[in-house]
């Protein structure tokens, strides 16, 4: 068997690369698509539910698919450095792929508001990190302005190569299922990923690889739901820090994806997100980050409103790994018991009879 070569080589004919493009890859992609029977029984009986585990990418999120292409194209055009604003995952991926490429990476993040694991990644990969006393939307505005002067290559999803790379996840889902799902559900923040998936499905359909297209469904967090409310949210707030975004860059493109696919954009509360977050970990053995669980919370929400058809195939993307945000996990969990180091004490704690 030929080993997996990363998304650029595996999906080369669908991507804007040539023989001259220097490929910077960490062998991203080829992530598991897991059938979630136990979860489905609880949240949507009668639905064939799958989880696309994007936390299994090299830096632990779907951002790697876009970053391999964005950084490869940066080298191709001989730009000097890359820059991004981030709620954490984009900066982790930019830092890692920048390190692999040997170019400087500059990241702007909201001070004190990104998950510990993501900050740790950016630091370890040697990115130059600036924390701003503001939110993601403000960081992105500053980065866009700075990148106008060509010295820095912008690697947020406004960079079209990011979405090109990320669309390969939709193609992979089709390859793994042997067809397109009925519905694809994603958490939505800056709205690039739902746009990318729709592009991927459409291109696979046009190429004759699948015979149908899914409905695209996006879920935002209630306190950060500009697409649902139809206006910018100045102070977005949610426990799901990855999608704490009030003015998404790909706003219109995401709405197009939803409308063209007869899909849906809606929101879930933080309580719903955290309940789904815990349920995925306990029922399926998959630890995702809180933002990722917005997709699963969304399925539960849709099922309660009878919006899912019996027998349909629904895929939820779990966008990032749970270990990125240990603080949130520990905050909602009971602390384990500590006892003295004796058989008796452990037996008593486990409630085992002698
Ligand atoms: N899930 C996770 C784990 C994310 O990190 C993000 C976005 C999303 C979902 C939403 O995807 O923005 O394409 O709609 N994170 C960005 C970042 C904003 O900076 O890491 P989207």
CSV table of C-alpha atoms and ligand atoms in Angstrom, one decimal:
chain,number,residue,atom,x,y,z
A,1,UNK,CA,0.0,0.0,0.0
A,2,UNK,CA,1.3,3.5,-0.9
A,3,UNK,CA,1.5,5.6,2.3
A,4,UNK,CA,-0.7,8.7,2.5
A,5,UNK,CA,1.1,11.7,1.1
A,6,UNK,CA,-0.9,14.6,2.4
A,7,UNK,CA,-3.8,16.4,0.8
A,8,UNK,CA,-1.8,18.2,-2.0
A,9,UNK,CA,-0.5,15.0,-3.5
A,10,UNK,CA,-3.7,13.0,-2.9
A,11,UNK,CA,-6.0,15.6,-4.4
A,12,UNK,CA,-3.6,17.3,-6.7
A,13,UNK,CA,-5.8,17.4,-9.7
A,14,UNK,CA,-8.4,19.4,-7.8
A,15,UNK,CA,-5.9,21.9,-6.4
A,16,UNK,CA,-4.2,25.0,-7.9
A,17,UNK,CA,-0.7,23.6,-7.8
A,18,UNK,CA,1.9,22.9,-10.5
A,19,UNK,CA,5.1,20.8,-10.7
A,20,UNK,CA,6.8,24.0,-9.6
A,21,UNK,CA,4.9,24.4,-6.4
A,22,UNK,CA,7.2,23.5,-3.4
A,23,UNK,CA,5.0,21.3,-1.3
A,24,UNK,CA,5.1,21.9,2.4
A,25,UNK,CA,3.2,19.0,4.1
A,26,UNK,CA,3.0,17.3,7.4
A,27,UNK,CA,0.9,14.5,5.8
A,28,UNK,CA,-2.4,16.1,6.8
A,29,UNK,CA,-5.7,14.6,5.9
A,30,UNK,CA,-6.9,11.0,5.7
A,31,UNK,CA,-8.7,11.6,9.0
A,32,UNK,CA,-11.2,9.0,10.4
A,33,UNK,CA,-14.8,9.0,9.5
A,34,UNK,CA,-16.5,7.2,12.3
A,35,UNK,CA,-20.0,5.8,12.4
A,36,UNK,CA,-21.5,7.0,15.7
A,37,UNK,CA,-24.1,4.4,16.6
A,38,UNK,CA,-24.3,5.0,20.3
A,39,UNK,CA,-24.4,8.7,20.0
A,40,UNK,CA,-27.1,8.4,17.3
A,41,UNK,CA,-29.3,6.3,19.5
A,42,UNK,CA,-29.3,9.1,22.0
A,43,UNK,CA,-29.6,12.2,19.9
A,44,UNK,CA,-31.1,11.1,16.5
A,45,UNK,CA,-32.4,7.5,16.4
A,46,UNK,CA,-33.0,6.3,12.9
A,47,UNK,CA,-30.3,8.5,11.4
A,48,UNK,CA,-27.0,7.1,10.1
A,49,UNK,CA,-24.6,9.5,11.9
A,50,UNK,CA,-20.9,9.9,11.2
A,51,UNK,CA,-18.2,12.0,12.7
A,52,UNK,CA,-15.3,13.3,10.6
A,53,UNK,CA,-12.5,13.5,13.1
A,54,UNK,CA,-10.4,16.5,12.0
A,55,UNK,CA,-8.7,16.6,15.4
A,56,UNK,CA,-6.6,13.8,14.0
A,57,UNK,CA,-4.7,16.1,11.7
A,58,UNK,CA,-1.0,16.8,12.6
A,59,UNK,CA,-1.7,20.0,14.6
A,60,UNK,CA,-5.0,18.7,15.9
A,61,UNK,CA,-7.5,20.7,13.7
A,62,UNK,CA,-8.8,21.0,10.1
A,63,UNK,CA,-6.7,24.1,9.6
A,64,UNK,CA,-3.8,21.9,8.5
A,65,UNK,CA,-5.6,21.2,5.2
A,66,UNK,CA,-5.7,24.8,4.3
A,67,UNK,CA,-2.3,25.7,5.7
A,68,UNK,CA,-0.4,23.1,3.7
A,69,UNK,CA,-1.6,24.8,0.5
A,70,UNK,CA,-1.4,28.4,1.8
A,71,UNK,CA,2.2,28.0,3.0
A,72,UNK,CA,3.3,26.0,-0.2
A,73,UNK,CA,1.9,28.9,-2.3
A,74,UNK,CA,3.7,31.4,-0.1
A,75,UNK,CA,7.0,29.7,-0.9
A,76,UNK,CA,6.1,29.5,-4.6
A,77,UNK,CA,5.6,33.3,-4.8
A,78,UNK,CA,8.7,33.8,-2.7
A,79,UNK,CA,6.9,35.8,0.0
A,80,UNK,CA,9.0,36.5,3.1
A,81,UNK,CA,6.7,35.6,6.0
A,82,UNK,CA,3.2,34.7,6.8
A,83,UNK,CA,0.7,36.4,9.2
A,84,UNK,CA,-2.7,35.6,10.6
A,85,UNK,CA,-5.2,36.5,13.3
A,86,UNK,CA,-6.6,33.6,15.2
A,87,UNK,CA,-8.8,32.2,17.9
A,88,UNK,CA,-6.0,29.6,18.2
A,89,UNK,CA,-6.1,26.8,15.7
A,90,UNK,CA,-5.1,28.9,12.7
A,91,UNK,CA,-2.1,30.2,14.6
A,92,UNK,CA,-1.1,26.7,15.7
A,93,UNK,CA,-1.3,25.4,12.1
A,94,UNK,CA,0.5,28.5,10.6
A,95,UNK,CA,3.2,28.1,13.2
A,96,UNK,CA,3.8,24.5,12.4
A,97,UNK,CA,3.7,24.8,8.6
A,98,UNK,CA,5.8,27.9,8.8
A,99,UNK,CA,8.4,26.0,10.9
A,100,UNK,CA,8.4,23.2,8.3
A,101,UNK,CA,8.9,25.7,5.5
A,102,UNK,CA,11.5,27.6,7.4
A,103,UNK,CA,9.8,31.0,7.2
A,104,UNK,CA,8.8,33.4,10.0
A,105,UNK,CA,5.2,33.3,11.2
A,106,UNK,CA,3.5,36.3,12.9
A,107,UNK,CA,0.2,35.7,14.7
A,108,UNK,CA,-2.2,38.1,16.4
A,109,UNK,CA,-4.5,36.6,19.1
A,110,UNK,CA,-7.0,37.9,21.5
A,111,UNK,CA,-5.1,38.2,24.9
A,112,UNK,CA,-6.2,35.7,27.4
A,113,UNK,CA,-8.9,34.2,25.1
A,114,UNK,CA,-7.4,31.3,23.3
A,115,UNK,CA,-7.2,27.8,24.6
A,116,UNK,CA,-4.0,26.8,26.4
A,117,UNK,CA,-3.0,24.0,24.0
A,118,UNK,CA,-3.2,26.2,21.0
A,119,UNK,CA,-1.1,29.0,22.5
A,120,UNK,CA,1.4,26.3,23.5
A,121,UNK,CA,1.6,25.1,20.0
A,122,UNK,CA,2.2,28.5,18.5
A,123,UNK,CA,5.0,29.1,21.1
A,124,UNK,CA,6.7,25.8,20.6
A,125,UNK,CA,6.8,26.1,16.8
A,126,UNK,CA,8.5,29.5,17.2
A,127,UNK,CA,5.8,31.8,16.0
A,128,UNK,CA,6.1,35.5,16.9
A,129,UNK,CA,3.0,36.0,18.9
A,130,UNK,CA,1.3,39.4,19.6
A,131,UNK,CA,-1.6,39.3,22.0
A,132,UNK,CA,-4.0,42.2,21.5
A,133,UNK,CA,-6.4,43.6,24.1
A,134,UNK,CA,-9.3,43.0,21.9
A,135,UNK,CA,-11.2,40.2,20.1
A,136,UNK,CA,-10.6,38.1,17.0
A,137,UNK,CA,-12.5,40.5,14.7
A,138,UNK,CA,-10.3,43.4,15.7
A,139,UNK,CA,-7.2,41.2,15.3
A,140,UNK,CA,-8.3,40.2,11.8
A,141,UNK,CA,-8.8,43.9,10.8
A,142,UNK,CA,-5.3,44.8,11.9
A,143,UNK,CA,-3.8,41.8,10.1
A,144,UNK,CA,-5.6,42.6,6.9
A,145,UNK,CA,-4.3,46.1,7.0
A,146,UNK,CA,-0.7,45.0,7.7
A,147,UNK,CA,-0.8,42.4,4.9
A,148,UNK,CA,-1.8,44.9,2.3
A,149,UNK,CA,1.9,45.9,2.2
A,150,UNK,CA,2.9,42.7,0.6
A,151,UNK,CA,5.8,41.9,3.0
A,152,UNK,CA,3.5,39.4,4.8
A,153,UNK,CA,1.4,36.8,3.2
A,154,UNK,CA,-2.1,36.6,4.9
A,155,UNK,CA,-2.9,33.0,5.8
A,156,UNK,CA,-6.4,33.5,7.3
A,157,UNK,CA,-9.2,32.0,5.2
A,158,UNK,CA,-9.4,35.2,3.2
A,159,UNK,CA,-6.5,33.6,1.5
A,160,UNK,CA,-8.2,31.5,-1.3
A,161,UNK,CA,-5.7,28.7,-1.0
A,162,UNK,CA,-6.9,28.0,2.6
A,163,UNK,CA,-10.4,27.2,1.3
A,164,UNK,CA,-8.9,25.2,-1.6
A,165,UNK,CA,-7.1,23.0,0.8
A,166,UNK,CA,-9.9,22.7,3.2
A,167,UNK,CA,-12.4,21.5,0.5
A,168,UNK,CA,-10.5,18.2,0.4
A,169,UNK,CA,-12.2,17.2,3.6
A,170,UNK,CA,-15.5,17.0,1.7
A,171,UNK,CA,-13.9,14.9,-1.0
A,172,UNK,CA,-12.5,12.6,1.6
A,173,UNK,CA,-15.9,12.1,3.2
A,174,UNK,CA,-17.2,11.0,-0.2
A,175,UNK,CA,-14.3,8.7,-0.7
A,176,UNK,CA,-14.8,7.1,2.7
A,177,UNK,CA,-18.6,6.8,2.4
A,178,UNK,CA,-18.6,5.8,-1.2
A,179,UNK,CA,-21.2,8.6,-1.8
A,180,UNK,CA,-22.1,12.1,-0.6
A,181,UNK,CA,-24.0,12.2,2.7
A,182,UNK,CA,-27.6,13.6,2.9
A,183,UNK,CA,-26.5,16.4,5.2
A,184,UNK,CA,-23.2,17.8,6.4
A,185,UNK,CA,-23.2,19.7,9.7
A,186,UNK,CA,-20.4,22.1,10.8
A,187,UNK,CA,-19.6,24.6,13.5
A,188,UNK,CA,-19.3,28.1,12.0
A,189,UNK,CA,-17.0,30.9,13.1
A,190,UNK,CA,-15.3,32.9,10.5
A,191,UNK,CA,-17.4,30.8,8.0
A,192,UNK,CA,-14.5,29.6,5.8
A,193,UNK,CA,-14.9,25.9,6.4
A,194,UNK,CA,-18.5,25.5,5.5
A,195,UNK,CA,-17.7,27.4,2.3
A,196,UNK,CA,-14.8,25.1,1.6
A,197,UNK,CA,-16.8,21.9,2.1
A,198,UNK,CA,-19.5,23.1,-0.2
A,199,UNK,CA,-16.9,23.9,-2.9
A,200,UNK,CA,-15.4,20.4,-2.4
A,201,UNK,CA,-18.7,18.6,-2.7
A,202,UNK,CA,-19.7,20.6,-5.8
A,203,UNK,CA,-16.3,19.9,-7.5
A,204,UNK,CA,-16.6,16.2,-6.7
A,205,UNK,CA,-20.1,16.2,-8.1
A,206,UNK,CA,-19.0,18.0,-11.3
A,207,UNK,CA,-16.2,15.5,-11.7
A,208,UNK,CA,-18.6,12.6,-11.6
A,209,UNK,CA,-17.2,11.2,-8.3
A,210,UNK,CA,-20.6,11.4,-6.5
A,211,UNK,CA,-24.2,11.5,-7.8
A,212,UNK,CA,-25.7,13.8,-5.2
A,213,UNK,CA,-24.9,16.8,-3.1
A,214,UNK,CA,-25.5,17.2,0.6
A,215,UNK,CA,-27.5,19.9,2.4
A,216,UNK,CA,-25.0,22.2,4.1
A,217,UNK,CA,-25.9,23.0,7.7
A,218,UNK,CA,-24.0,25.4,10.0
A,219,UNK,CA,-24.3,26.0,13.7
A,220,UNK,CA,-23.0,29.1,15.5
A,221,UNK,CA,-22.9,29.7,19.3
A,222,UNK,CA,-25.9,31.7,20.5
A,223,UNK,CA,-23.7,34.5,21.8
A,224,UNK,CA,-21.7,34.7,18.6
A,225,UNK,CA,-24.2,34.1,15.9
A,226,UNK,CA,-24.0,37.0,13.3
A,227,UNK,CA,-25.1,34.8,10.4
A,228,UNK,CA,-28.2,33.7,12.2
A,229,UNK,CA,-29.1,37.2,13.5
A,230,UNK,CA,-28.2,38.9,10.3
A,231,UNK,CA,-25.9,41.5,11.8
A,232,UNK,CA,-22.4,41.9,13.2
A,233,UNK,CA,-22.0,41.1,16.9
A,234,UNK,CA,-19.7,43.6,18.4
A,235,UNK,CA,-18.9,41.6,21.6
A,236,UNK,CA,-19.3,37.9,20.7
A,237,UNK,CA,-19.3,35.6,23.7
A,238,UNK,CA,-19.4,31.9,24.1
A,239,UNK,CA,-17.5,29.1,26.0
A,240,UNK,CA,-16.5,27.8,22.5
A,241,UNK,CA,-13.5,30.2,22.1
A,242,UNK,CA,-12.6,28.9,18.6
A,243,UNK,CA,-15.9,30.3,17.2
A,244,UNK,CA,-16.1,33.5,19.3
A,245,UNK,CA,-16.4,35.6,16.1
A,246,UNK,CA,-18.8,38.5,15.5
A,247,UNK,CA,-18.0,39.5,11.9
A,248,UNK,CA,-17.1,36.4,9.8
A,249,UNK,CA,-14.9,37.0,6.8
A,250,UNK,CA,-16.7,34.5,4.6
A,251,UNK,CA,-20.2,35.7,5.6
A,252,UNK,CA,-21.7,35.8,2.1
A,253,UNK,CA,-20.0,32.7,0.8
A,254,UNK,CA,-21.3,30.7,3.7
A,255,UNK,CA,-24.8,32.0,3.2
A,256,UNK,CA,-24.5,31.0,-0.5
A,257,UNK,CA,-23.4,27.5,0.5
A,258,UNK,CA,-26.4,27.2,2.8
A,259,UNK,CA,-28.9,28.6,0.3
A,260,UNK,CA,-27.6,26.7,-2.8
A,261,UNK,CA,-27.7,23.4,-0.9
A,262,UNK,CA,-31.1,24.0,0.6
A,263,UNK,CA,-29.4,23.8,4.0
A,264,UNK,CA,-29.7,25.7,7.2
A,265,UNK,CA,-27.8,28.1,9.5
A,266,UNK,CA,-28.8,28.1,13.1
A,267,UNK,CA,-27.4,28.5,16.7
A,268,UNK,CA,-27.1,26.4,19.8
A,269,UNK,CA,-26.6,27.6,23.4
A,270,UNK,CA,-23.4,27.1,25.4
A,271,UNK,CA,-25.2,24.6,27.5
A,272,UNK,CA,-26.1,22.6,24.4
A,273,UNK,CA,-22.6,22.8,23.2
A,274,UNK,CA,-21.1,21.5,26.5
A,275,UNK,CA,-23.7,18.7,26.7
A,276,UNK,CA,-22.8,17.5,23.2
A,277,UNK,CA,-19.0,17.9,24.0
A,278,UNK,CA,-19.4,15.6,27.0
A,279,UNK,CA,-21.6,13.1,25.1
A,280,UNK,CA,-19.3,12.7,22.2
A,281,UNK,CA,-16.4,11.9,24.6
A,282,UNK,CA,-18.5,9.5,26.6
A,283,UNK,CA,-20.5,7.7,24.0
A,284,UNK,CA,-18.0,7.6,21.1
A,285,UNK,CA,-14.5,7.8,22.7
A,286,UNK,CA,-13.8,10.9,20.7
A,287,UNK,CA,-12.5,14.0,22.5
A,288,UNK,CA,-13.2,17.1,20.5
A,289,UNK,CA,-12.9,20.8,21.5
A,290,UNK,CA,-16.0,22.7,22.6
A,291,UNK,CA,-16.5,24.5,19.3
A,292,UNK,CA,-16.5,21.2,17.4
A,293,UNK,CA,-19.4,19.9,19.5
A,294,UNK,CA,-21.6,22.7,18.1
A,295,UNK,CA,-22.2,20.4,15.1
A,296,UNK,CA,-23.4,17.5,17.3
A,297,UNK,CA,-25.5,19.9,19.4
A,298,UNK,CA,-27.0,21.1,16.2
A,299,UNK,CA,-28.0,17.6,15.1
A,300,UNK,CA,-29.7,17.1,18.5
A,301,UNK,CA,-31.4,20.4,18.1
A,302,UNK,CA,-32.6,19.6,14.5
A,303,UNK,CA,-33.8,16.2,15.5
A,304,UNK,CA,-35.9,17.7,18.3
A,305,UNK,CA,-37.5,20.0,15.7
A,306,UNK,CA,-38.1,17.0,13.4
A,307,UNK,CA,-35.8,18.4,10.7
A,308,UNK,CA,-34.0,15.1,10.0
A,309,UNK,CA,-35.4,12.5,7.7
A,310,UNK,CA,-35.4,8.8,8.9
A,311,UNK,CA,-32.7,6.8,7.2
A,312,UNK,CA,-30.7,9.8,6.1
A,313,UNK,CA,-26.9,10.0,6.4
A,314,UNK,CA,-25.6,12.9,8.4
A,315,UNK,CA,-21.9,13.8,8.8
A,316,UNK,CA,-20.7,16.1,11.6
A,317,UNK,CA,-17.3,17.5,11.3
A,318,UNK,CA,-15.4,17.6,14.7
A,319,UNK,CA,-13.1,20.4,13.8
A,320,UNK,CA,-10.5,20.2,16.6
A,321,UNK,CA,-9.0,17.9,19.2
A,322,UNK,CA,-10.2,18.1,22.8
A,323,UNK,CA,-6.7,18.2,24.3
A,324,UNK,CA,-6.3,21.7,22.9
A,325,UNK,CA,-8.5,23.0,25.6
A,326,UNK,CA,-8.0,21.1,28.8
A,327,UNK,CA,-9.3,23.9,31.0
A,328,UNK,CA,-12.8,23.8,29.6
A,329,UNK,CA,-12.8,20.0,30.0
A,330,UNK,CA,-11.6,20.1,33.6
A,331,UNK,CA,-14.0,23.0,34.5
A,332,UNK,CA,-17.0,20.9,33.7
A,333,UNK,CA,-15.8,17.7,35.2
A,334,UNK,CA,-15.6,16.4,38.7
A,335,UNK,CA,-12.1,16.0,40.1
A,336,UNK,CA,-10.9,12.4,40.6
A,337,UNK,CA,-10.8,11.1,44.2
A,338,UNK,CA,-7.4,10.9,46.0
A,339,UNK,CA,-6.9,8.2,48.7
A,340,UNK,CA,-4.0,6.7,50.6
A,341,UNK,CA,-1.8,4.1,48.7
A,342,UNK,CA,-3.3,0.9,50.2
A,343,UNK,CA,-5.4,-1.9,48.9
A,344,UNK,CA,-8.1,-1.2,51.5
A,345,UNK,CA,-8.4,2.5,50.7
A,346,UNK,CA,-8.6,1.9,46.9
A,347,UNK,CA,-11.1,-1.0,47.4
A,348,UNK,CA,-13.2,1.2,49.6
A,349,UNK,CA,-13.1,4.0,47.1
A,350,UNK,CA,-14.1,1.7,44.3
A,351,UNK,CA,-16.8,0.2,46.5
A,352,UNK,CA,-15.5,-3.3,46.0
A,353,UNK,CA,-16.6,-5.9,48.6
A,354,UNK,CA,-13.8,-7.9,50.2
B,1,LIG,N1,-13.9,24.8,14.9
B,1,LIG,C1,-12.7,25.1,15.3
B,1,LIG,C2,-12.0,24.1,16.3
B,1,LIG,C3,-12.1,26.2,14.9
B,1,LIG,O1,-10.8,26.5,15.3
B,1,LIG,C4,-12.8,27.1,14.0
B,1,LIG,C5,-12.1,28.3,13.5
B,1,LIG,C6,-14.0,26.7,13.6
B,1,LIG,C7,-14.6,25.6,14.1
B,1,LIG,C8,-14.9,27.5,12.6
B,1,LIG,O2,-14.4,27.4,11.3
B,1,LIG,O3,-13.9,29.8,11.0
B,1,LIG,O4,-14.0,28.2,9.1
B,1,LIG,O5,-16.1,28.9,10.3
B,1,LIG,N2,-11.1,28.8,14.0
B,1,LIG,C9,-10.4,30.0,13.4
B,1,LIG,C10,-9.0,30.1,14.1
B,1,LIG,C11,-11.2,31.2,13.4
B,1,LIG,O6,-8.4,31.2,14.1
B,1,LIG,O7,-8.4,29.1,14.5
B,1,LIG,P1,-14.6,28.7,10.3
